[in-house]
Amino acid sequence: MQLAASTALAGLLPSVALAGEPLTNVKKSAESLPDPLTSLKDITSYNNFYEFGTAKDDPARNAGSLRTRPWTVSVEGEVNKPKVFDIEELLKLAPLEERIYRLRCVEAWSMVIPWIGYSLAELLKQVEPTGNAKYVEFISLEDPKQMPGQRDATLNWPYREGLRMDEAMHPLTLLAVGLYGEVLPNQNGAPIRLVAPWKYGFKSAKSIVKIRLTEKQPITSWMEAGPSEYGFYSNVNPAVDHPRWSQAKERRIGEFFKRPTLPFNGYADQVAQLYAGMDLTKYF
Ligand code: MTE
């Protein structure tokens, strides 16, 4: 009797997938790379997530305070059908795929990460972008109570990033909800983050609460923080150095020798045509 009651109660409760729990029904994607994977330990302990501190091990240490339920993502702006999506709905919006992508940070290190998610285009199609939608802005959570790094003015909070509409609709552009077969760890941007693998890692906003389609190019947090160092496009480009260091090579985390950085992080065949006619030495 007791067992029956608790089973019935469990049936009424929403099934909440929290960090570290396995994600099921994930299919392999043709977009995956053959590169050896970076270890789960490195992916989850060497992070940039300034909302939890600026040291690489701060996010793993501090992101336990992030509450990922309840969580909603408002998709708004230049769309015919604006909607606030609950995270449980987003987890089921499209079939989950494992996509093994390179992540190249602007700081000249890289990783190979088996993300789980689906193309951002799947979500954007649902809200019906209007003809005026030229850009997409991504806004991360702002809550200094949960995010101790936001008590410092390291960046203008909330963290904001953006893509051009055709970049956002490109099939490689991923909304990630997991990695290594599991629900996304908090330090990697739970419960939902962007991954744009041909761009420097800072474009891939974590813990997103708002996606806004706009006519004008959004100003991102990094453009505000360092306009001479960080531009809107930020495509990985070994030929254009950061003002303070070379971008020609990178250190793959877990490896000893540096390796050459590839144009568009190795995704040139898929994305170079998006920038036809643009001077890529200018559009950092
Ligand atoms: N998103 C938010 N909200 N805050 C951040 O500080 N850092 C960016 C990006 N997304 C950042 C963010 C940077 S610089 C990088 S390299 C990647 O997240 C790192 O992702 P990872 O820690 O999962 O490897």
PDB file of C-alpha atoms and ligand atoms in Angstrom:
ATOM      1  CA  MET A   1       0.000   0.000   0.000  1.00  0.00           C
ATOM      2  CA  GLN A   2       2.795   2.359   1.009  1.00  0.00           C
ATOM      3  CA  LEU A   3       4.725   1.405  -2.130  1.00  0.00           C
ATOM      4  CA  ALA A   4       1.695   1.985  -4.347  1.00  0.00           C
ATOM      5  CA  ALA A   5       1.157   5.432  -2.800  1.00  0.00           C
ATOM      6  CA  SER A   6       4.759   6.509  -3.298  1.00  0.00           C
ATOM      7  CA  THR A   7       4.769   5.217  -6.896  1.00  0.00           C
ATOM      8  CA  ALA A   8       1.581   7.139  -7.610  1.00  0.00           C
ATOM      9  CA  LEU A   9       3.131  10.265  -6.099  1.00  0.00           C
ATOM     10  CA  ALA A  10       6.299   9.794  -8.153  1.00  0.00           C
ATOM     11  CA  GLY A  11       4.105   9.635 -11.242  1.00  0.00           C
ATOM     12  CA  LEU A  12       2.712  13.083 -10.449  1.00  0.00           C
ATOM     13  CA  LEU A  13       6.073  14.713  -9.946  1.00  0.00           C
ATOM     14  CA  PRO A  14       7.860  16.130 -12.977  1.00  0.00           C
ATOM     15  CA  SER A  15      10.901  14.086 -13.979  1.00  0.00           C
ATOM     16  CA  VAL A  16      13.760  16.499 -13.382  1.00  0.00           C
ATOM     17  CA  ALA A  17      17.042  15.722 -15.090  1.00  0.00           C
ATOM     18  CA  LEU A  18      19.821  17.303 -13.047  1.00  0.00           C
ATOM     19  CA  ALA A  19      23.535  17.673 -13.749  1.00  0.00           C
ATOM     20  CA  GLY A  20      25.331  14.361 -14.016  1.00  0.00           C
ATOM     21  CA  GLU A  21      22.234  12.229 -14.680  1.00  0.00           C
ATOM     22  CA  PRO A  22      22.333  10.146 -17.879  1.00  0.00           C
ATOM     23  CA  LEU A  23      20.534  11.413 -20.979  1.00  0.00           C
ATOM     24  CA  THR A  24      18.803   8.660 -22.913  1.00  0.00           C
ATOM     25  CA  ASN A  25      17.640   8.310 -26.546  1.00  0.00           C
ATOM     26  CA  VAL A  26      20.625  10.240 -27.873  1.00  0.00           C
ATOM     27  CA  LYS A  27      21.554   9.507 -31.484  1.00  0.00           C
ATOM     28  CA  LYS A  28      25.035   9.900 -32.955  1.00  0.00           C
ATOM     29  CA  SER A  29      25.420  12.819 -35.332  1.00  0.00           C
ATOM     30  CA  ALA A  30      27.109  12.865 -38.720  1.00  0.00           C
ATOM     31  CA  GLU A  31      28.543  16.254 -37.693  1.00  0.00           C
ATOM     32  CA  SER A  32      30.850  14.587 -35.124  1.00  0.00           C
ATOM     33  CA  LEU A  33      34.632  14.757 -35.461  1.00  0.00           C
ATOM     34  CA  PRO A  34      36.961  11.762 -35.256  1.00  0.00           C
ATOM     35  CA  ASP A  35      39.375  13.602 -32.859  1.00  0.00           C
ATOM     36  CA  PRO A  36      40.139  11.937 -29.484  1.00  0.00           C
ATOM     37  CA  LEU A  37      37.953  13.394 -26.729  1.00  0.00           C
ATOM     38  CA  THR A  38      39.208  15.674 -23.966  1.00  0.00           C
ATOM     39  CA  SER A  39      38.641  13.944 -20.612  1.00  0.00           C
ATOM     40  CA  LEU A  40      35.417  14.580 -18.697  1.00  0.00           C
ATOM     41  CA  LYS A  41      37.565  15.740 -15.776  1.00  0.00           C
ATOM     42  CA  ASP A  42      39.276  18.446 -17.870  1.00  0.00           C
ATOM     43  CA  ILE A  43      36.016  19.535 -19.541  1.00  0.00           C
ATOM     44  CA  THR A  44      34.364  19.989 -16.148  1.00  0.00           C
ATOM     45  CA  SER A  45      37.250  21.443 -14.122  1.00  0.00           C
ATOM     46  CA  TYR A  46      38.954  23.879 -16.549  1.00  0.00           C
ATOM     47  CA  ASN A  47      36.216  26.381 -17.347  1.00  0.00           C
ATOM     48  CA  ASN A  48      35.433  29.952 -18.217  1.00  0.00           C
ATOM     49  CA  PHE A  49      32.199  31.034 -16.526  1.00  0.00           C
ATOM     50  CA  TYR A  50      32.913  34.446 -15.038  1.00  0.00           C
ATOM     51  CA  GLU A  51      29.585  34.478 -13.168  1.00  0.00           C
ATOM     52  CA  PHE A  52      31.329  32.028 -10.805  1.00  0.00           C
ATOM     53  CA  GLY A  53      34.799  33.605 -10.733  1.00  0.00           C
ATOM     54  CA  THR A  54      37.643  34.204 -13.166  1.00  0.00           C
ATOM     55  CA  ALA A  55      40.012  31.352 -12.217  1.00  0.00           C
ATOM     56  CA  LYS A  56      39.712  28.193 -14.329  1.00  0.00           C
ATOM     57  CA  ASP A  57      38.737  26.076 -11.311  1.00  0.00           C
ATOM     58  CA  ASP A  58      36.261  28.623  -9.857  1.00  0.00           C
ATOM     59  CA  PRO A  59      33.210  27.428 -11.869  1.00  0.00           C
ATOM     60  CA  ALA A  60      33.619  23.775 -10.763  1.00  0.00           C
ATOM     61  CA  ARG A  61      34.009  24.964  -7.169  1.00  0.00           C
ATOM     62  CA  ASN A  62      31.247  27.584  -7.100  1.00  0.00           C
ATOM     63  CA  ALA A  63      28.574  26.618  -9.642  1.00  0.00           C
ATOM     64  CA  GLY A  64      26.841  24.245  -7.216  1.00  0.00           C
ATOM     65  CA  SER A  65      24.801  27.286  -6.106  1.00  0.00           C
ATOM     66  CA  LEU A  66      23.138  27.563  -9.551  1.00  0.00           C
ATOM     67  CA  ARG A  67      19.510  26.364  -9.419  1.00  0.00           C
ATOM     68  CA  THR A  68      18.575  24.899 -12.799  1.00  0.00           C
ATOM     69  CA  ARG A  69      14.902  24.206 -11.913  1.00  0.00           C
ATOM     70  CA  PRO A  70      12.534  25.878 -12.417  1.00  0.00           C
ATOM     71  CA  TRP A  71      14.080  27.369 -15.591  1.00  0.00           C
ATOM     72  CA  THR A  72      12.556  29.072 -18.591  1.00  0.00           C
ATOM     73  CA  VAL A  73      13.916  30.543 -21.823  1.00  0.00           C
ATOM     74  CA  SER A  74      11.980  33.430 -23.349  1.00  0.00           C
ATOM     75  CA  VAL A  75      12.266  33.612 -27.154  1.00  0.00           C
ATOM     76  CA  GLU A  76      11.115  37.049 -28.249  1.00  0.00           C
ATOM     77  CA  GLY A  77      11.666  40.105 -30.448  1.00  0.00           C
ATOM     78  CA  GLU A  78      11.286  39.868 -34.227  1.00  0.00           C
ATOM     79  CA  VAL A  79       9.153  36.704 -34.199  1.00  0.00           C
ATOM     80  CA  ASN A  80       5.516  36.011 -35.022  1.00  0.00           C
ATOM     81  CA  LYS A  81       5.087  33.579 -32.144  1.00  0.00           C
ATOM     82  CA  PRO A  82       7.054  34.734 -29.060  1.00  0.00           C
ATOM     83  CA  LYS A  83       7.052  32.095 -26.384  1.00  0.00           C
ATOM     84  CA  VAL A  84       8.447  31.329 -22.940  1.00  0.00           C
ATOM     85  CA  PHE A  85       9.696  27.741 -23.078  1.00  0.00           C
ATOM     86  CA  ASP A  86      10.002  25.641 -19.953  1.00  0.00           C
ATOM     87  CA  ILE A  87      13.269  23.703 -19.781  1.00  0.00           C
ATOM     88  CA  GLU A  88      11.392  20.376 -19.702  1.00  0.00           C
ATOM     89  CA  GLU A  89       9.775  21.341 -23.020  1.00  0.00           C
ATOM     90  CA  LEU A  90      13.151  22.364 -24.466  1.00  0.00           C
ATOM     91  CA  LEU A  91      14.642  18.994 -23.515  1.00  0.00           C
ATOM     92  CA  LYS A  92      12.002  17.325 -25.710  1.00  0.00           C
ATOM     93  CA  LEU A  93      11.726  19.913 -28.510  1.00  0.00           C
ATOM     94  CA  ALA A  94      13.814  17.906 -30.996  1.00  0.00           C
ATOM     95  CA  PRO A  95      15.635  14.552 -30.964  1.00  0.00           C
ATOM     96  CA  LEU A  96      18.845  14.783 -28.918  1.00  0.00           C
ATOM     97  CA  GLU A  97      22.092  14.193 -30.811  1.00  0.00           C
ATOM     98  CA  GLU A  98      25.652  13.691 -29.672  1.00  0.00           C
ATOM     99  CA  ARG A  99      27.902  16.137 -31.534  1.00  0.00           C
ATOM    100  CA  ILE A 100      31.642  15.882 -31.018  1.00  0.00           C
ATOM    101  CA  TYR A 101      32.956  19.406 -31.651  1.00  0.00           C
ATOM    102  CA  ARG A 102      36.211  21.262 -31.150  1.00  0.00           C
ATOM    103  CA  LEU A 103      36.014  24.216 -28.741  1.00  0.00           C
ATOM    104  CA  ARG A 104      38.718  26.842 -29.385  1.00  0.00           C
ATOM    105  CA  CYS A 105      38.964  29.494 -26.687  1.00  0.00           C
ATOM    106  CA  VAL A 106      40.235  32.961 -27.626  1.00  0.00           C
ATOM    107  CA  GLU A 107      42.907  32.367 -24.935  1.00  0.00           C
ATOM    108  CA  ALA A 108      44.593  29.835 -27.329  1.00  0.00           C
ATOM    109  CA  TRP A 109      43.587  26.562 -25.697  1.00  0.00           C
ATOM    110  CA  SER A 110      41.170  23.987 -27.107  1.00  0.00           C
ATOM    111  CA  MET A 111      39.181  20.884 -26.208  1.00  0.00           C
ATOM    112  CA  VAL A 112      37.159  18.207 -28.018  1.00  0.00           C
ATOM    113  CA  ILE A 113      33.760  17.888 -26.350  1.00  0.00           C
ATOM    114  CA  PRO A 114      30.956  15.353 -26.967  1.00  0.00           C
ATOM    115  CA  TRP A 115      28.005  17.752 -26.586  1.00  0.00           C
ATOM    116  CA  ILE A 116      24.376  16.605 -26.507  1.00  0.00           C
ATOM    117  CA  GLY A 117      21.669  18.805 -27.932  1.00  0.00           C
ATOM    118  CA  TYR A 118      20.030  19.844 -31.194  1.00  0.00           C
ATOM    119  CA  SER A 119      20.406  22.608 -33.764  1.00  0.00           C
ATOM    120  CA  LEU A 120      19.275  26.043 -32.582  1.00  0.00           C
ATOM    121  CA  ALA A 121      17.351  26.250 -35.878  1.00  0.00           C
ATOM    122  CA  GLU A 122      14.843  23.718 -34.456  1.00  0.00           C
ATOM    123  CA  LEU A 123      13.871  26.211 -31.747  1.00  0.00           C
ATOM    124  CA  LEU A 124      13.949  29.317 -33.960  1.00  0.00           C
ATOM    125  CA  LYS A 125      11.633  27.696 -36.553  1.00  0.00           C
ATOM    126  CA  GLN A 126       8.991  27.264 -33.862  1.00  0.00           C
ATOM    127  CA  VAL A 127       8.756  30.996 -33.109  1.00  0.00           C
ATOM    128  CA  GLU A 128       8.595  32.021 -36.795  1.00  0.00           C
ATOM    129  CA  PRO A 129      11.207  34.785 -37.264  1.00  0.00           C
ATOM    130  CA  THR A 130       9.830  37.856 -39.067  1.00  0.00           C
ATOM    131  CA  GLY A 131      11.471  39.335 -42.172  1.00  0.00           C
ATOM    132  CA  ASN A 132      13.125  41.935 -39.889  1.00  0.00           C
ATOM    133  CA  ALA A 133      15.048  39.318 -37.885  1.00  0.00           C
ATOM    134  CA  LYS A 134      18.685  39.867 -38.883  1.00  0.00           C
ATOM    135  CA  TYR A 135      20.459  38.917 -35.619  1.00  0.00           C
ATOM    136  CA  VAL A 136      19.930  36.748 -32.548  1.00  0.00           C
ATOM    137  CA  GLU A 137      20.944  37.857 -29.064  1.00  0.00           C
ATOM    138  CA  PHE A 138      21.584  35.330 -26.270  1.00  0.00           C
ATOM    139  CA  ILE A 139      21.245  36.451 -22.664  1.00  0.00           C
ATOM    140  CA  SER A 140      22.525  34.440 -19.705  1.00  0.00           C
ATOM    141  CA  LEU A 141      21.034  34.409 -16.201  1.00  0.00           C
ATOM    142  CA  GLU A 142      21.649  37.406 -13.955  1.00  0.00           C
ATOM    143  CA  ASP A 143      21.287  36.598 -10.268  1.00  0.00           C
ATOM    144  CA  PRO A 144      24.162  37.620  -7.968  1.00  0.00           C
ATOM    145  CA  LYS A 145      22.611  35.523  -5.155  1.00  0.00           C
ATOM    146  CA  GLN A 146      23.308  32.355  -7.159  1.00  0.00           C
ATOM    147  CA  MET A 147      26.253  33.674  -9.164  1.00  0.00           C
ATOM    148  CA  PRO A 148      28.888  35.086  -6.798  1.00  0.00           C
ATOM    149  CA  GLY A 149      31.066  36.400  -9.669  1.00  0.00           C
ATOM    150  CA  GLN A 150      28.281  38.860 -10.547  1.00  0.00           C
ATOM    151  CA  ARG A 151      28.974  40.750  -7.325  1.00  0.00           C
ATOM    152  CA  ASP A 152      32.117  41.987  -9.138  1.00  0.00           C
ATOM    153  CA  ALA A 153      31.942  44.224 -12.196  1.00  0.00           C
ATOM    154  CA  THR A 154      34.165  41.892 -14.268  1.00  0.00           C
ATOM    155  CA  LEU A 155      31.711  42.262 -17.160  1.00  0.00           C
ATOM    156  CA  ASN A 156      28.479  44.203 -17.679  1.00  0.00           C
ATOM    157  CA  TRP A 157      25.992  41.579 -16.478  1.00  0.00           C
ATOM    158  CA  PRO A 158      24.061  39.730 -17.710  1.00  0.00           C
ATOM    159  CA  TYR A 159      26.452  37.992 -20.120  1.00  0.00           C
ATOM    160  CA  ARG A 160      25.228  38.741 -23.639  1.00  0.00           C
ATOM    161  CA  GLU A 161      26.296  37.260 -26.958  1.00  0.00           C
ATOM    162  CA  GLY A 162      24.957  37.269 -30.480  1.00  0.00           C
ATOM    163  CA  LEU A 163      24.981  35.715 -33.935  1.00  0.00           C
ATOM    164  CA  ARG A 164      23.850  36.850 -37.355  1.00  0.00           C
ATOM    165  CA  MET A 165      20.591  35.150 -38.369  1.00  0.00           C
ATOM    166  CA  ASP A 166      22.234  32.875 -40.986  1.00  0.00           C
ATOM    167  CA  GLU A 167      24.868  31.816 -38.412  1.00  0.00           C
ATOM    168  CA  ALA A 168      22.123  31.071 -35.885  1.00  0.00           C
ATOM    169  CA  MET A 169      20.190  28.979 -38.444  1.00  0.00           C
ATOM    170  CA  HIS A 170      23.299  27.052 -39.560  1.00  0.00           C
ATOM    171  CA  PRO A 171      22.909  23.343 -38.706  1.00  0.00           C
ATOM    172  CA  LEU A 172      26.240  23.286 -36.807  1.00  0.00           C
ATOM    173  CA  THR A 173      24.947  25.853 -34.288  1.00  0.00           C
ATOM    174  CA  LEU A 174      23.912  23.805 -31.292  1.00  0.00           C
ATOM    175  CA  LEU A 175      21.743  24.288 -28.241  1.00  0.00           C
ATOM    176  CA  ALA A 176      23.484  21.975 -25.773  1.00  0.00           C
ATOM    177  CA  VAL A 177      21.770  20.364 -22.784  1.00  0.00           C
ATOM    178  CA  GLY A 178      24.381  17.714 -21.997  1.00  0.00           C
ATOM    179  CA  LEU A 179      27.864  16.331 -22.547  1.00  0.00           C
ATOM    180  CA  TYR A 180      29.548  12.928 -22.228  1.00  0.00           C
ATOM    181  CA  GLY A 181      26.129  11.220 -22.158  1.00  0.00           C
ATOM    182  CA  GLU A 182      24.950  13.226 -19.139  1.00  0.00           C
ATOM    183  CA  VAL A 183      22.905  16.294 -18.279  1.00  0.00           C
ATOM    184  CA  LEU A 184      25.089  19.420 -18.603  1.00  0.00           C
ATOM    185  CA  PRO A 185      27.176  20.090 -15.475  1.00  0.00           C
ATOM    186  CA  ASN A 186      26.455  23.523 -13.940  1.00  0.00           C
ATOM    187  CA  GLN A 187      29.993  24.780 -14.663  1.00  0.00           C
ATOM    188  CA  ASN A 188      29.487  24.085 -18.386  1.00  0.00           C
ATOM    189  CA  GLY A 189      26.359  26.257 -18.618  1.00  0.00           C
ATOM    190  CA  ALA A 190      23.428  24.232 -17.295  1.00  0.00           C
ATOM    191  CA  PRO A 191      20.671  23.809 -18.078  1.00  0.00           C
ATOM    192  CA  ILE A 192      21.050  25.083 -21.668  1.00  0.00           C
ATOM    193  CA  ARG A 193      23.846  26.826 -23.583  1.00  0.00           C
ATOM    194  CA  LEU A 194      24.907  27.739 -27.066  1.00  0.00           C
ATOM    195  CA  VAL A 195      27.764  26.107 -28.995  1.00  0.00           C
ATOM    196  CA  ALA A 196      29.030  27.751 -32.219  1.00  0.00           C
ATOM    197  CA  PRO A 197      32.103  25.606 -32.958  1.00  0.00           C
ATOM    198  CA  TRP A 198      33.740  27.750 -35.686  1.00  0.00           C
ATOM    199  CA  LYS A 199      33.829  30.796 -33.386  1.00  0.00           C
ATOM    200  CA  TYR A 200      35.937  31.555 -30.330  1.00  0.00           C
ATOM    201  CA  GLY A 201      34.446  29.950 -27.231  1.00  0.00           C
ATOM    202  CA  PHE A 202      33.183  33.210 -25.715  1.00  0.00           C
ATOM    203  CA  LYS A 203      30.405  33.320 -28.347  1.00  0.00           C
ATOM    204  CA  SER A 204      28.915  30.164 -26.769  1.00  0.00           C
ATOM    205  CA  ALA A 205      26.771  31.738 -24.024  1.00  0.00           C
ATOM    206  CA  LYS A 206      25.979  29.594 -20.987  1.00  0.00           C
ATOM    207  CA  SER A 207      22.856  29.253 -18.802  1.00  0.00           C
ATOM    208  CA  ILE A 208      20.635  31.099 -21.301  1.00  0.00           C
ATOM    209  CA  VAL A 209      17.344  32.656 -20.112  1.00  0.00           C
ATOM    210  CA  LYS A 210      16.486  34.834 -23.106  1.00  0.00           C
ATOM    211  CA  ILE A 211      16.905  34.629 -26.885  1.00  0.00           C
ATOM    212  CA  ARG A 212      15.962  37.835 -28.684  1.00  0.00           C
ATOM    213  CA  LEU A 213      15.721  38.229 -32.454  1.00  0.00           C
ATOM    214  CA  THR A 214      16.647  41.735 -33.548  1.00  0.00           C
ATOM    215  CA  GLU A 215      16.977  43.920 -36.610  1.00  0.00           C
ATOM    216  CA  LYS A 216      20.158  45.629 -35.358  1.00  0.00           C
ATOM    217  CA  GLN A 217      23.427  43.904 -34.488  1.00  0.00           C
ATOM    218  CA  PRO A 218      23.498  43.368 -30.709  1.00  0.00           C
ATOM    219  CA  ILE A 219      26.352  44.704 -28.564  1.00  0.00           C
ATOM    220  CA  THR A 220      27.895  41.787 -26.698  1.00  0.00           C
ATOM    221  CA  SER A 221      29.394  41.819 -23.188  1.00  0.00           C
ATOM    222  CA  TRP A 222      32.904  41.296 -24.580  1.00  0.00           C
ATOM    223  CA  MET A 223      32.503  44.061 -27.175  1.00  0.00           C
ATOM    224  CA  GLU A 224      31.633  46.412 -24.293  1.00  0.00           C
ATOM    225  CA  ALA A 225      34.485  45.147 -22.107  1.00  0.00           C
ATOM    226  CA  GLY A 226      37.206  45.342 -24.783  1.00  0.00           C
ATOM    227  CA  PRO A 227      36.079  46.952 -28.045  1.00  0.00           C
ATOM    228  CA  SER A 228      39.628  46.886 -29.461  1.00  0.00           C
ATOM    229  CA  GLU A 229      40.055  43.183 -28.639  1.00  0.00           C
ATOM    230  CA  TYR A 230      36.665  41.509 -29.152  1.00  0.00           C
ATOM    231  CA  GLY A 231      34.397  41.939 -32.159  1.00  0.00           C
ATOM    232  CA  PHE A 232      30.981  40.619 -33.071  1.00  0.00           C
ATOM    233  CA  TYR A 233      32.005  37.904 -35.543  1.00  0.00           C
ATOM    234  CA  SER A 234      34.967  36.350 -33.682  1.00  0.00           C
ATOM    235  CA  ASN A 235      35.448  33.494 -36.133  1.00  0.00           C
ATOM    236  CA  VAL A 236      38.484  31.372 -35.268  1.00  0.00           C
ATOM    237  CA  ASN A 237      41.232  32.749 -37.501  1.00  0.00           C
ATOM    238  CA  PRO A 238      44.917  31.792 -37.133  1.00  0.00           C
ATOM    239  CA  ALA A 239      45.872  34.675 -39.458  1.00  0.00           C
ATOM    240  CA  VAL A 240      44.491  37.426 -37.197  1.00  0.00           C
ATOM    241  CA  ASP A 241      46.226  37.730 -33.840  1.00  0.00           C
ATOM    242  CA  HIS A 242      44.625  38.929 -30.658  1.00  0.00           C
ATOM    243  CA  PRO A 243      46.219  42.334 -29.888  1.00  0.00           C
ATOM    244  CA  ARG A 244      48.055  40.703 -26.963  1.00  0.00           C
ATOM    245  CA  TRP A 245      48.918  37.195 -28.275  1.00  0.00           C
ATOM    246  CA  SER A 246      49.195  35.057 -31.402  1.00  0.00           C
ATOM    247  CA  GLN A 247      46.240  32.961 -32.566  1.00  0.00           C
ATOM    248  CA  ALA A 248      48.381  30.819 -34.931  1.00  0.00           C
ATOM    249  CA  LYS A 249      48.616  27.871 -32.515  1.00  0.00           C
ATOM    250  CA  GLU A 250      46.657  26.404 -29.646  1.00  0.00           C
ATOM    251  CA  ARG A 251      47.212  24.092 -26.700  1.00  0.00           C
ATOM    252  CA  ARG A 252      44.802  21.145 -26.772  1.00  0.00           C
ATOM    253  CA  ILE A 253      44.081  20.534 -23.084  1.00  0.00           C
ATOM    254  CA  GLY A 254      45.729  17.225 -22.106  1.00  0.00           C
ATOM    255  CA  GLU A 255      48.432  17.468 -24.809  1.00  0.00           C
ATOM    256  CA  PHE A 256      51.995  18.739 -24.464  1.00  0.00           C
ATOM    257  CA  PHE A 257      52.869  20.204 -27.871  1.00  0.00           C
ATOM    258  CA  LYS A 258      50.936  23.094 -29.385  1.00  0.00           C
ATOM    259  CA  ARG A 259      49.100  22.422 -32.633  1.00  0.00           C
ATOM    260  CA  PRO A 260      48.301  24.804 -35.495  1.00  0.00           C
ATOM    261  CA  THR A 261      44.927  26.521 -35.251  1.00  0.00           C
ATOM    262  CA  LEU A 262      42.692  25.850 -38.252  1.00  0.00           C
ATOM    263  CA  PRO A 263      40.681  28.557 -40.065  1.00  0.00           C
ATOM    264  CA  PHE A 264      37.125  28.521 -38.712  1.00  0.00           C
ATOM    265  CA  ASN A 265      38.402  25.951 -36.188  1.00  0.00           C
ATOM    266  CA  GLY A 266      38.398  23.297 -38.943  1.00  0.00           C
ATOM    267  CA  TYR A 267      34.799  23.968 -40.055  1.00  0.00           C
ATOM    268  CA  ALA A 268      35.682  26.101 -43.116  1.00  0.00           C
ATOM    269  CA  ASP A 269      34.010  23.695 -45.584  1.00  0.00           C
ATOM    270  CA  GLN A 270      30.696  24.140 -43.781  1.00  0.00           C
ATOM    271  CA  VAL A 271      30.764  27.836 -42.886  1.00  0.00           C
ATOM    272  CA  ALA A 272      33.273  29.847 -44.974  1.00  0.00           C
ATOM    273  CA  GLN A 273      30.591  30.678 -47.562  1.00  0.00           C
ATOM    274  CA  LEU A 274      28.628  32.586 -44.893  1.00  0.00           C
ATOM    275  CA  TYR A 275      31.368  35.243 -45.063  1.00  0.00           C
ATOM    276  CA  ALA A 276      31.886  35.432 -48.830  1.00  0.00           C
ATOM    277  CA  GLY A 277      32.968  38.960 -49.779  1.00  0.00           C
ATOM    278  CA  MET A 278      33.769  39.985 -46.191  1.00  0.00           C
ATOM    279  CA  ASP A 279      37.294  41.117 -45.265  1.00  0.00           C
ATOM    280  CA  LEU A 280      38.055  38.549 -42.561  1.00  0.00           C
ATOM    281  CA  THR A 281      41.118  40.453 -41.342  1.00  0.00           C
ATOM    282  CA  LYS A 282      38.763  43.255 -40.339  1.00  0.00           C
ATOM    283  CA  TYR A 283      35.741  41.466 -38.892  1.00  0.00           C
ATOM    284  CA  PHE A 284      37.314  40.052 -35.766  1.00  0.00           C
TER     285      PHE A 284
HETATM  286  N1  MTE B   1      28.937  32.183 -20.873  1.00  0.00           N
HETATM  287  C1  MTE B   1      28.724  32.905 -19.758  1.00  0.00           C
HETATM  288  N2  MTE B   1      27.446  33.167 -19.407  1.00  0.00           N
HETATM  289  N3  MTE B   1      29.736  33.391 -18.998  1.00  0.00           N
HETATM  290  C2  MTE B   1      31.048  33.176 -19.344  1.00  0.00           C
HETATM  291  O1  MTE B   1      31.957  33.655 -18.622  1.00  0.00           O
HETATM  292  N4  MTE B   1      32.603  32.168 -20.954  1.00  0.00           N
HETATM  293  C3  MTE B   1      32.777  31.856 -22.378  1.00  0.00           C
HETATM  294  C4  MTE B   1      31.746  30.821 -22.860  1.00  0.00           C
HETATM  295  N5  MTE B   1      30.419  31.131 -22.361  1.00  0.00           N
HETATM  296  C5  MTE B   1      31.328  32.415 -20.511  1.00  0.00           C
HETATM  297  C6  MTE B   1      30.220  31.904 -21.254  1.00  0.00           C
HETATM  298  C7  MTE B   1      34.118  31.389 -22.710  1.00  0.00           C
HETATM  299  S1  MTE B   1      35.351  32.577 -22.713  1.00  0.00           S
HETATM  300  C8  MTE B   1      34.393  30.101 -23.098  1.00  0.00           C
HETATM  301  S2  MTE B   1      35.935  29.657 -23.696  1.00  0.00           S
HETATM  302  C9  MTE B   1      33.368  29.050 -22.984  1.00  0.00           C
HETATM  303  O2  MTE B   1      32.156  29.516 -22.420  1.00  0.00           O
HETATM  304  C10 MTE B   1      33.918  27.939 -22.098  1.00  0.00           C
HETATM  305  O3  MTE B   1      33.015  26.853 -22.040  1.00  0.00           O
HETATM  306  P1  MTE B   1      33.364  25.603 -21.130  1.00  0.00           P
HETATM  307  O4  MTE B   1      33.733  26.098 -19.758  1.00  0.00           O
HETATM  308  O5  MTE B   1      32.154  24.728 -21.127  1.00  0.00           O
HETATM  309  O6  MTE B   1      34.564  24.897 -21.790  1.00  0.00           O
END
